[in-house]
Structures are given as structure tokens and as C-alpha cells.
Short mmCIF file of N, CA and C in Angstrom, two decimals:
data_model
loop_
_atom_site.label_atom_id
_atom_site.label_comp_id
_atom_site.label_asym_id
_atom_site.label_seq_id
_atom_site.Cartn_x
_atom_site.Cartn_y
_atom_site.Cartn_z
N VAL B 1 -9.34 15.39 8.41
CA VAL B 1 -8.17 14.74 7.89
C VAL B 1 -8.65 13.70 6.86
N SER B 2 -8.07 13.71 5.69
CA SER B 2 -8.39 12.73 4.65
C SER B 2 -7.25 11.71 4.52
N CYS B 3 -7.63 10.45 4.46
CA CYS B 3 -6.66 9.36 4.26
C CYS B 3 -7.09 8.61 3.01
N PHE B 4 -6.13 8.28 2.15
CA PHE B 4 -6.44 7.55 0.94
C PHE B 4 -5.74 6.21 0.98
N GLY B 5 -6.47 5.18 0.53
CA GLY B 5 -5.92 3.84 0.44
C GLY B 5 -6.27 3.26 -0.90
N SER B 6 -5.54 2.27 -1.30
CA SER B 6 -5.81 1.62 -2.59
C SER B 6 -6.61 0.35 -2.35
N SER B 7 -7.73 0.24 -3.05
CA SER B 7 -8.61 -0.95 -2.97
C SER B 7 -9.18 -1.18 -1.58
N LEU B 8 -9.78 -0.15 -0.97
CA LEU B 8 -10.38 -0.35 0.33
C LEU B 8 -11.48 -1.37 0.27
N LYS B 9 -11.58 -2.21 1.28
CA LYS B 9 -12.63 -3.23 1.38
C LYS B 9 -13.37 -3.01 2.69
N SER B 10 -14.53 -3.62 2.78
CA SER B 10 -15.30 -3.51 4.03
C SER B 10 -14.50 -4.01 5.22
N ALA B 11 -13.64 -4.98 4.99
CA ALA B 11 -12.82 -5.51 6.09
C ALA B 11 -11.86 -4.46 6.64
N ASP B 12 -11.50 -3.47 5.82
CA ASP B 12 -10.61 -2.42 6.29
C ASP B 12 -11.25 -1.60 7.37
N ILE B 13 -12.57 -1.36 7.27
CA ILE B 13 -13.27 -0.64 8.34
C ILE B 13 -13.16 -1.40 9.63
N PHE B 14 -13.39 -2.72 9.54
CA PHE B 14 -13.32 -3.54 10.75
C PHE B 14 -11.91 -3.60 11.31
N SER B 15 -10.91 -3.71 10.43
CA SER B 15 -9.54 -3.79 10.97
C SER B 15 -9.13 -2.51 11.67
N ILE B 16 -9.68 -1.39 11.25
CA ILE B 16 -9.36 -0.11 11.92
C ILE B 16 -10.17 0.06 13.21
N THR B 17 -11.43 -0.30 13.15
CA THR B 17 -12.32 -0.06 14.29
C THR B 17 -12.48 -1.28 15.20
N GLY B 18 -12.01 -2.44 14.77
CA GLY B 18 -12.31 -3.68 15.48
C GLY B 18 -11.69 -3.83 16.84
N SER B 19 -10.61 -3.13 17.13
CA SER B 19 -9.92 -3.27 18.41
C SER B 19 -10.28 -2.14 19.33
N LYS B 20 -11.46 -2.22 19.94
CA LYS B 20 -11.95 -1.13 20.78
C LYS B 20 -11.18 -0.92 22.07
N GLU B 21 -10.39 -1.93 22.51
CA GLU B 21 -9.66 -1.72 23.76
C GLU B 21 -8.51 -0.73 23.58
N ASN B 22 -8.05 -0.56 22.34
CA ASN B 22 -6.93 0.37 22.07
C ASN B 22 -7.43 1.81 21.99
N PHE B 23 -8.61 2.02 21.43
CA PHE B 23 -9.13 3.37 21.31
C PHE B 23 -10.62 3.28 21.03
N SER B 24 -11.30 4.37 21.25
CA SER B 24 -12.73 4.45 21.04
C SER B 24 -12.99 5.27 19.80
N CYS B 25 -13.72 4.68 18.83
CA CYS B 25 -14.04 5.41 17.62
C CYS B 25 -15.35 4.88 17.07
N ASP B 26 -16.00 5.69 16.24
CA ASP B 26 -17.24 5.28 15.61
C ASP B 26 -17.21 5.60 14.12
N VAL B 27 -17.76 4.69 13.31
CA VAL B 27 -17.96 4.97 11.90
C VAL B 27 -19.24 5.75 11.79
N THR B 28 -19.15 6.99 11.32
CA THR B 28 -20.34 7.85 11.25
C THR B 28 -21.02 7.79 9.86
N SER B 29 -20.28 7.38 8.83
CA SER B 29 -20.90 7.18 7.53
C SER B 29 -20.00 6.34 6.65
N SER B 30 -20.57 5.69 5.64
CA SER B 30 -19.77 4.92 4.71
C SER B 30 -20.50 4.79 3.39
N ILE B 31 -19.75 4.64 2.33
CA ILE B 31 -20.30 4.37 1.01
C ILE B 31 -19.64 3.08 0.53
N ILE B 32 -20.44 2.04 0.39
CA ILE B 32 -19.95 0.73 0.00
C ILE B 32 -20.62 0.32 -1.29
N LYS B 33 -19.83 -0.14 -2.26
CA LYS B 33 -20.36 -0.58 -3.55
C LYS B 33 -19.84 -2.01 -3.73
N GLY B 34 -20.72 -2.99 -3.59
CA GLY B 34 -20.30 -4.38 -3.67
C GLY B 34 -19.38 -4.68 -2.51
N SER B 35 -18.21 -5.23 -2.80
CA SER B 35 -17.24 -5.52 -1.73
C SER B 35 -16.25 -4.37 -1.54
N ASN B 36 -16.40 -3.30 -2.30
CA ASN B 36 -15.48 -2.17 -2.21
C ASN B 36 -16.05 -1.07 -1.33
N THR B 37 -15.21 -0.52 -0.51
CA THR B 37 -15.56 0.61 0.32
C THR B 37 -15.01 1.85 -0.37
N LEU B 38 -15.91 2.71 -0.87
CA LEU B 38 -15.49 3.90 -1.58
C LEU B 38 -15.03 4.96 -0.58
N SER B 39 -15.73 5.01 0.57
CA SER B 39 -15.30 5.96 1.62
C SER B 39 -15.97 5.58 2.92
N PHE B 40 -15.36 6.03 4.01
CA PHE B 40 -16.01 5.97 5.32
C PHE B 40 -15.41 7.06 6.17
N VAL B 41 -16.22 7.48 7.13
CA VAL B 41 -15.80 8.54 8.06
C VAL B 41 -15.77 7.93 9.45
N LEU B 42 -14.68 8.18 10.13
CA LEU B 42 -14.44 7.66 11.47
C LEU B 42 -14.37 8.85 12.40
N LYS B 43 -15.10 8.80 13.51
CA LYS B 43 -15.01 9.86 14.51
C LYS B 43 -14.12 9.36 15.64
N TYR B 44 -13.06 10.10 15.94
CA TYR B 44 -12.10 9.71 16.95
C TYR B 44 -11.63 10.96 17.66
N ASN B 45 -11.74 10.99 19.00
CA ASN B 45 -11.32 12.15 19.80
C ASN B 45 -11.92 13.47 19.25
N ASN B 46 -13.22 13.44 18.96
CA ASN B 46 -13.92 14.60 18.43
C ASN B 46 -13.38 15.13 17.13
N LYS B 47 -12.68 14.26 16.39
CA LYS B 47 -12.19 14.63 15.07
C LYS B 47 -12.71 13.63 14.06
N GLU B 48 -12.90 14.09 12.84
CA GLU B 48 -13.32 13.21 11.77
C GLU B 48 -12.17 12.81 10.89
N LEU B 49 -12.04 11.53 10.63
CA LEU B 49 -11.03 11.02 9.71
C LEU B 49 -11.80 10.45 8.51
N HIS B 50 -11.50 10.99 7.35
CA HIS B 50 -12.18 10.57 6.11
C HIS B 50 -11.26 9.63 5.35
N PHE B 51 -11.75 8.40 5.14
CA PHE B 51 -11.00 7.41 4.39
C PHE B 51 -11.63 7.27 3.03
N ARG B 52 -10.79 7.32 1.96
CA ARG B 52 -11.30 7.19 0.59
C ARG B 52 -10.44 6.23 -0.19
N ASP B 53 -11.07 5.54 -1.12
CA ASP B 53 -10.37 4.60 -1.97
C ASP B 53 -9.82 5.28 -3.20
N SER B 54 -8.49 5.28 -3.32
CA SER B 54 -7.85 5.96 -4.47
C SER B 54 -8.18 5.21 -5.78
N LEU B 55 -8.40 3.91 -5.70
CA LEU B 55 -8.68 3.13 -6.93
C LEU B 55 -9.99 3.56 -7.55
N ALA B 56 -10.95 4.02 -6.72
CA ALA B 56 -12.22 4.52 -7.27
C ALA B 56 -12.01 5.84 -8.00
N LEU B 57 -10.97 6.56 -7.63
CA LEU B 57 -10.67 7.86 -8.19
C LEU B 57 -9.68 7.74 -9.38
N ILE B 58 -8.67 6.92 -9.20
CA ILE B 58 -7.63 6.72 -10.22
C ILE B 58 -7.65 5.24 -10.59
N PRO B 59 -8.26 4.89 -11.72
CA PRO B 59 -8.39 3.48 -12.08
C PRO B 59 -7.08 2.90 -12.62
N GLY B 60 -6.19 2.59 -11.71
CA GLY B 60 -4.94 1.97 -12.10
C GLY B 60 -4.25 1.39 -10.88
N LYS B 61 -3.38 0.44 -11.13
CA LYS B 61 -2.59 -0.17 -10.05
C LYS B 61 -1.47 0.75 -9.65
N ILE B 62 -1.05 0.64 -8.39
CA ILE B 62 0.03 1.49 -7.87
C ILE B 62 1.30 1.24 -8.71
N GLU B 63 1.53 0.06 -9.21
CA GLU B 63 2.72 -0.21 -10.02
C GLU B 63 2.73 0.62 -11.31
N GLN B 64 1.57 1.11 -11.74
CA GLN B 64 1.47 1.96 -12.93
C GLN B 64 1.73 3.44 -12.64
N PHE B 65 1.66 3.81 -11.37
CA PHE B 65 1.74 5.22 -10.98
C PHE B 65 3.05 5.92 -11.42
N PRO B 66 4.23 5.31 -11.25
CA PRO B 66 5.45 6.01 -11.63
C PRO B 66 5.43 6.46 -13.11
N LYS B 67 4.98 5.59 -14.00
CA LYS B 67 4.89 5.97 -15.41
C LYS B 67 3.69 6.89 -15.66
N MET B 68 2.55 6.57 -15.09
CA MET B 68 1.31 7.33 -15.29
C MET B 68 1.47 8.80 -14.89
N PHE B 69 2.17 9.03 -13.77
CA PHE B 69 2.28 10.38 -13.22
C PHE B 69 3.70 10.97 -13.35
N ASN B 70 4.55 10.30 -14.15
CA ASN B 70 5.92 10.76 -14.32
C ASN B 70 6.60 11.00 -13.00
N LEU B 71 6.74 9.94 -12.25
CA LEU B 71 7.37 10.02 -10.92
C LEU B 71 8.76 9.38 -11.01
N PRO B 72 9.79 10.20 -11.34
CA PRO B 72 11.11 9.64 -11.46
C PRO B 72 11.63 9.13 -10.11
N LYS B 73 12.49 8.16 -10.15
CA LYS B 73 13.12 7.62 -8.96
C LYS B 73 12.14 6.92 -8.02
N THR B 74 10.98 6.48 -8.55
CA THR B 74 10.04 5.71 -7.75
C THR B 74 9.71 4.46 -8.54
N LYS B 75 9.50 3.35 -7.84
CA LYS B 75 9.05 2.14 -8.50
C LYS B 75 8.31 1.26 -7.49
N LYS B 76 7.38 0.51 -7.98
CA LYS B 76 6.66 -0.42 -7.15
C LYS B 76 7.63 -1.55 -6.79
N GLU B 77 7.78 -1.80 -5.54
CA GLU B 77 8.77 -2.79 -5.10
C GLU B 77 8.23 -4.22 -5.24
N LEU B 78 9.15 -5.13 -5.13
CA LEU B 78 8.87 -6.55 -5.23
C LEU B 78 8.45 -7.08 -3.86
N PHE B 79 7.39 -7.88 -3.83
CA PHE B 79 6.92 -8.44 -2.55
C PHE B 79 6.47 -9.86 -2.75
N PRO B 80 6.94 -10.80 -1.94
CA PRO B 80 6.55 -12.21 -2.07
C PRO B 80 5.24 -12.47 -1.33
N TYR B 81 4.11 -12.03 -1.90
CA TYR B 81 2.81 -12.13 -1.26
C TYR B 81 2.50 -13.52 -0.74
N ASN B 82 2.71 -14.55 -1.57
CA ASN B 82 2.35 -15.90 -1.16
C ASN B 82 3.27 -16.52 -0.11
N TYR B 83 4.42 -15.90 0.09
CA TYR B 83 5.35 -16.40 1.11
C TYR B 83 4.99 -15.88 2.49
N PHE B 84 4.29 -14.76 2.54
CA PHE B 84 3.98 -14.12 3.81
C PHE B 84 2.72 -14.77 4.42
N THR B 85 2.88 -16.04 4.85
CA THR B 85 1.80 -16.78 5.46
C THR B 85 1.89 -16.64 6.99
N ILE B 86 0.85 -16.99 7.68
CA ILE B 86 0.86 -16.95 9.14
C ILE B 86 1.98 -17.81 9.65
N LYS B 87 2.16 -18.97 9.11
CA LYS B 87 3.22 -19.90 9.57
C LYS B 87 4.61 -19.25 9.44
N ASN B 88 4.89 -18.63 8.27
CA ASN B 88 6.18 -17.99 8.08
C ASN B 88 6.33 -16.72 8.94
N LEU B 89 5.26 -15.97 9.08
CA LEU B 89 5.32 -14.76 9.89
C LEU B 89 5.51 -15.05 11.36
N GLU B 90 5.03 -16.21 11.84
CA GLU B 90 5.27 -16.57 13.25
C GLU B 90 6.75 -16.70 13.53
N LYS B 91 7.52 -17.18 12.55
CA LYS B 91 8.96 -17.29 12.69
C LYS B 91 9.60 -15.90 12.53
N GLY B 92 9.03 -15.11 11.60
CA GLY B 92 9.55 -13.75 11.37
C GLY B 92 10.81 -13.72 10.52
N VAL B 93 11.38 -14.87 10.25
CA VAL B 93 12.61 -14.97 9.44
C VAL B 93 12.26 -15.65 8.12
N GLY B 94 12.54 -14.93 7.05
CA GLY B 94 12.27 -15.45 5.72
C GLY B 94 13.49 -16.06 5.09
N ILE B 95 13.25 -17.09 4.24
CA ILE B 95 14.33 -17.70 3.51
C ILE B 95 14.34 -17.09 2.10
N ILE B 96 15.38 -16.39 1.77
CA ILE B 96 15.42 -15.64 0.52
C ILE B 96 15.15 -16.48 -0.70
N ASN B 97 15.86 -17.62 -0.85
CA ASN B 97 15.72 -18.39 -2.06
C ASN B 97 14.40 -19.19 -2.15
N GLU B 98 13.54 -19.09 -1.11
CA GLU B 98 12.22 -19.71 -1.16
C GLU B 98 11.09 -18.69 -1.33
N SER B 99 11.42 -17.42 -1.12
CA SER B 99 10.40 -16.38 -1.05
C SER B 99 9.58 -16.20 -2.33
N GLY B 100 10.17 -16.35 -3.48
CA GLY B 100 9.46 -16.10 -4.74
C GLY B 100 9.01 -17.37 -5.47
N LYS B 101 9.19 -18.52 -4.87
CA LYS B 101 8.87 -19.78 -5.54
C LYS B 101 7.39 -19.99 -5.81
N HIS B 102 6.52 -19.48 -4.93
CA HIS B 102 5.08 -19.75 -5.03
C HIS B 102 4.25 -18.58 -5.49
N GLU B 103 4.91 -17.59 -6.09
CA GLU B 103 4.15 -16.44 -6.62
C GLU B 103 3.41 -16.92 -7.87
N ASN B 104 2.42 -16.13 -8.31
CA ASN B 104 1.65 -16.51 -9.50
C ASN B 104 2.59 -16.77 -10.68
N THR B 105 3.60 -15.92 -10.82
CA THR B 105 4.70 -16.20 -11.75
C THR B 105 5.97 -16.33 -10.88
N PRO B 106 6.45 -17.56 -10.72
CA PRO B 106 7.64 -17.75 -9.87
C PRO B 106 8.78 -16.82 -10.31
N TRP B 107 9.50 -16.34 -9.32
CA TRP B 107 10.56 -15.38 -9.58
C TRP B 107 11.70 -16.00 -10.35
N ASP B 108 12.25 -15.20 -11.25
CA ASP B 108 13.47 -15.58 -11.96
C ASP B 108 14.67 -14.94 -11.27
N ARG B 109 15.85 -15.19 -11.81
CA ARG B 109 17.08 -14.70 -11.20
C ARG B 109 17.06 -13.14 -11.08
N THR B 110 16.48 -12.44 -12.08
CA THR B 110 16.43 -10.99 -12.04
C THR B 110 15.62 -10.51 -10.82
N LYS B 111 14.50 -11.13 -10.57
CA LYS B 111 13.66 -10.73 -9.42
C LYS B 111 14.36 -11.04 -8.10
N TYR B 112 15.02 -12.17 -8.03
CA TYR B 112 15.77 -12.49 -6.82
C TYR B 112 16.91 -11.49 -6.59
N ASN B 113 17.54 -11.04 -7.66
CA ASN B 113 18.58 -10.03 -7.53
C ASN B 113 18.03 -8.72 -6.98
N ILE B 114 16.88 -8.32 -7.49
CA ILE B 114 16.18 -7.08 -6.99
C ILE B 114 15.84 -7.28 -5.52
N PHE B 115 15.30 -8.44 -5.17
CA PHE B 115 14.90 -8.76 -3.80
C PHE B 115 16.12 -8.66 -2.87
N ASN B 116 17.24 -9.24 -3.29
CA ASN B 116 18.46 -9.18 -2.49
C ASN B 116 18.94 -7.74 -2.32
N GLU B 117 18.90 -6.95 -3.39
CA GLU B 117 19.28 -5.54 -3.31
C GLU B 117 18.39 -4.79 -2.31
N ASN B 118 17.10 -5.04 -2.38
CA ASN B 118 16.18 -4.39 -1.42
C ASN B 118 16.52 -4.77 0.01
N ILE B 119 16.74 -6.04 0.25
CA ILE B 119 17.08 -6.52 1.58
C ILE B 119 18.35 -5.82 2.08
N ASP B 120 19.35 -5.72 1.22
CA ASP B 120 20.60 -5.09 1.60
C ASP B 120 20.45 -3.56 1.84
N ASN B 121 19.45 -2.96 1.27
CA ASN B 121 19.23 -1.53 1.43
C ASN B 121 18.35 -1.17 2.63
N ILE B 122 17.86 -2.17 3.32
CA ILE B 122 17.01 -1.97 4.50
C ILE B 122 17.87 -2.27 5.74
N PRO B 123 18.15 -1.26 6.54
CA PRO B 123 18.99 -1.50 7.73
C PRO B 123 18.46 -2.62 8.60
N GLY B 124 19.35 -3.59 8.87
CA GLY B 124 19.00 -4.69 9.77
C GLY B 124 18.11 -5.74 9.19
N CYS B 125 17.82 -5.69 7.91
CA CYS B 125 16.91 -6.66 7.30
C CYS B 125 17.58 -8.01 7.02
N ARG B 126 18.82 -7.97 6.51
CA ARG B 126 19.52 -9.21 6.21
C ARG B 126 20.00 -9.82 7.52
N ILE B 127 19.60 -11.09 7.73
CA ILE B 127 20.00 -11.80 8.94
C ILE B 127 21.23 -12.66 8.65
N SER B 128 21.20 -13.34 7.49
CA SER B 128 22.33 -14.16 7.06
C SER B 128 22.31 -14.16 5.52
N GLU B 129 23.21 -14.92 4.92
CA GLU B 129 23.30 -14.97 3.45
C GLU B 129 21.93 -15.29 2.84
N ASN B 130 21.15 -16.15 3.44
CA ASN B 130 19.89 -16.58 2.83
C ASN B 130 18.65 -16.29 3.71
N GLU B 131 18.79 -15.42 4.73
CA GLU B 131 17.66 -15.13 5.62
C GLU B 131 17.48 -13.63 5.79
N TYR B 132 16.21 -13.24 5.97
CA TYR B 132 15.87 -11.81 6.14
C TYR B 132 14.76 -11.64 7.16
N ASP B 133 14.68 -10.47 7.72
CA ASP B 133 13.63 -10.13 8.69
C ASP B 133 12.39 -9.76 7.89
N MET B 134 11.38 -10.61 7.98
CA MET B 134 10.14 -10.43 7.20
C MET B 134 9.41 -9.15 7.61
N TYR B 135 9.42 -8.79 8.86
CA TYR B 135 8.70 -7.63 9.30
C TYR B 135 9.36 -6.34 8.83
N LYS B 136 10.69 -6.31 8.82
CA LYS B 136 11.39 -5.13 8.30
C LYS B 136 11.14 -4.99 6.80
N TYR B 137 11.12 -6.12 6.09
CA TYR B 137 10.89 -6.05 4.65
C TYR B 137 9.44 -5.59 4.38
N ALA B 138 8.47 -6.08 5.13
CA ALA B 138 7.08 -5.69 4.93
C ALA B 138 6.90 -4.19 5.20
N GLU B 139 7.57 -3.68 6.25
CA GLU B 139 7.48 -2.25 6.58
C GLU B 139 8.05 -1.42 5.42
N PHE B 140 9.21 -1.83 4.92
CA PHE B 140 9.82 -1.15 3.78
C PHE B 140 8.86 -1.13 2.58
N TYR B 141 8.29 -2.27 2.26
CA TYR B 141 7.38 -2.39 1.12
C TYR B 141 6.17 -1.48 1.30
N CYS B 142 5.57 -1.51 2.46
CA CYS B 142 4.39 -0.65 2.73
C CYS B 142 4.72 0.82 2.62
N LYS B 143 5.87 1.23 3.14
CA LYS B 143 6.28 2.62 3.04
C LYS B 143 6.47 3.04 1.59
N GLN B 144 7.06 2.17 0.79
CA GLN B 144 7.25 2.45 -0.62
C GLN B 144 5.88 2.63 -1.33
N ASP B 145 4.94 1.73 -1.05
CA ASP B 145 3.61 1.81 -1.63
C ASP B 145 2.92 3.10 -1.25
N VAL B 146 2.98 3.46 0.05
CA VAL B 146 2.32 4.67 0.50
C VAL B 146 2.94 5.90 -0.17
N ASN B 147 4.28 5.91 -0.31
CA ASN B 147 4.91 7.05 -0.94
C ASN B 147 4.49 7.20 -2.41
N ILE B 148 4.45 6.08 -3.16
CA ILE B 148 4.04 6.15 -4.55
C ILE B 148 2.58 6.59 -4.66
N LEU B 149 1.72 6.06 -3.81
CA LEU B 149 0.30 6.48 -3.79
C LEU B 149 0.18 7.97 -3.49
N ARG B 150 0.96 8.45 -2.52
CA ARG B 150 0.91 9.86 -2.12
C ARG B 150 1.38 10.76 -3.26
N LEU B 151 2.52 10.42 -3.85
CA LEU B 151 3.04 11.23 -4.95
C LEU B 151 2.12 11.24 -6.16
N GLY B 152 1.58 10.08 -6.51
CA GLY B 152 0.66 9.98 -7.63
C GLY B 152 -0.62 10.73 -7.39
N PHE B 153 -1.16 10.62 -6.20
CA PHE B 153 -2.39 11.33 -5.87
C PHE B 153 -2.20 12.86 -5.91
N ILE B 154 -1.07 13.31 -5.38
CA ILE B 154 -0.80 14.75 -5.41
C ILE B 154 -0.75 15.25 -6.85
N LYS B 155 -0.09 14.51 -7.76
CA LYS B 155 -0.04 14.91 -9.17
C LYS B 155 -1.43 14.91 -9.77
N PHE B 156 -2.20 13.84 -9.54
CA PHE B 156 -3.55 13.70 -10.08
C PHE B 156 -4.41 14.88 -9.63
N ARG B 157 -4.34 15.18 -8.35
CA ARG B 157 -5.10 16.30 -7.79
C ARG B 157 -4.71 17.62 -8.43
N GLU B 158 -3.40 17.86 -8.57
CA GLU B 158 -2.92 19.10 -9.20
C GLU B 158 -3.45 19.22 -10.61
N TRP B 159 -3.41 18.10 -11.39
CA TRP B 159 -3.88 18.13 -12.77
C TRP B 159 -5.37 18.49 -12.83
N PHE B 160 -6.15 17.88 -11.95
CA PHE B 160 -7.61 18.16 -11.95
C PHE B 160 -7.89 19.59 -11.58
N ILE B 161 -7.21 20.13 -10.61
CA ILE B 161 -7.42 21.53 -10.24
C ILE B 161 -7.04 22.44 -11.38
N LYS B 162 -5.89 22.17 -12.02
CA LYS B 162 -5.41 23.01 -13.10
C LYS B 162 -6.33 22.92 -14.34
N ASP B 163 -6.70 21.72 -14.76
CA ASP B 163 -7.47 21.56 -16.00
C ASP B 163 -8.98 21.73 -15.85
N PHE B 164 -9.53 21.35 -14.70
CA PHE B 164 -10.97 21.35 -14.55
C PHE B 164 -11.48 22.20 -13.38
N TYR B 165 -10.55 22.79 -12.62
CA TYR B 165 -10.93 23.59 -11.46
C TYR B 165 -11.76 22.78 -10.45
N ILE B 166 -11.43 21.50 -10.34
CA ILE B 166 -12.13 20.60 -9.42
C ILE B 166 -11.08 20.00 -8.48
N ASP B 167 -11.35 20.08 -7.19
CA ASP B 167 -10.48 19.43 -6.21
C ASP B 167 -11.07 18.06 -5.93
N VAL B 168 -10.38 17.00 -6.38
CA VAL B 168 -10.91 15.63 -6.22
C VAL B 168 -11.09 15.22 -4.80
N VAL B 169 -10.45 15.90 -3.86
CA VAL B 169 -10.64 15.58 -2.43
C VAL B 169 -12.07 15.84 -2.01
N ASP B 170 -12.76 16.74 -2.69
CA ASP B 170 -14.12 17.09 -2.32
C ASP B 170 -15.20 16.15 -2.89
N TYR B 171 -14.80 15.18 -3.72
CA TYR B 171 -15.78 14.29 -4.39
C TYR B 171 -15.44 12.84 -4.20
N ILE B 172 -16.47 12.02 -4.29
CA ILE B 172 -16.32 10.56 -4.20
C ILE B 172 -16.95 9.98 -5.46
N PRO B 173 -16.16 9.38 -6.35
CA PRO B 173 -16.76 8.79 -7.55
C PRO B 173 -17.52 7.52 -7.19
N ILE B 174 -18.66 7.31 -7.84
CA ILE B 174 -19.47 6.13 -7.58
C ILE B 174 -19.57 5.27 -8.79
#
């Protein structure tokens, strides 16, 4: 089984294998370049799980994928990275009008409107006029990212097979 992630880091190996009380697994091989993990293989229940970094294969951000791979009806969603602190996550309830204040570029009215639309489109996410369930929003955001990565990778793979007769799943760029 092959799993692809964007910008894998050495810490990702630990976060997957670090909790041994939940399951028993072993890393049987890895390719690490600097702080980036290009690939690693995990043995679990006599099966091998191959993890690969899509960024090493496709040099672009996930937000570029919809345009890069002509993926209609998909877009990289808005996420208040700097608001999702341990302190705020302990409460689990986010304050909408504070969520985008501390981003690298503070959110404008347009971004807050998109954020509100997203919250309203996630069942059970809106708690009150100005509060939302942070965990439901994070789950929505992660699912959107995974879907865009999946669709983009499928297109990229199809193009390589068609044009070069190479299946990118069989190779790891270094």
C-alpha cells in the first residue's frame, strides 16, 4: 500500500510510530534528505505501508494543484493556522472574528466571508453566531487537502504514464 503526503518530515515517522501501545509497527527503511523525509516503509501486521512525499515528486503547493492539474470544483480551503494553538484547541471552540487576526496576512472581510461559508457547510460546526467547533473545521480542512492531493497525484501519474511510460509510484526522486 502506498500513501502520499505533502512535505513529509522526520517527525511524521515518529508521530505514526511513536505510540506503540496502540499498535506494533517497525520502520524497515527510509530515505531522508536534510529535514525532509522522501520516503519510509512501515511494516504493520505483516504488510508494508510505503509513505512518500508528494512534494519531492510534484514541486508545488497543494493550493496550486486545482489550476496545475485542471481540477474543476476543487480549491484549497482557508485555515487559521496561527489560531489553532494548544490553548485554543483545549477549549475546542473557536471565535470566528478572532481566527484570522494573527495570520501572516491578517484576514480581510472576503476571507472571513469564505470562512463563515465553510463553517455553515460543515454539519454541526457552527456553535453560535461567532463560535465554531475547531475539531470539525480541522477535519473538514484535512479532508479537502487530502482530496486535492489525491486528485492532483492521479492526474500527474496519468500524464507521466501517457507521455513517458513511467509510473511515478515506482520511483522516488532525490
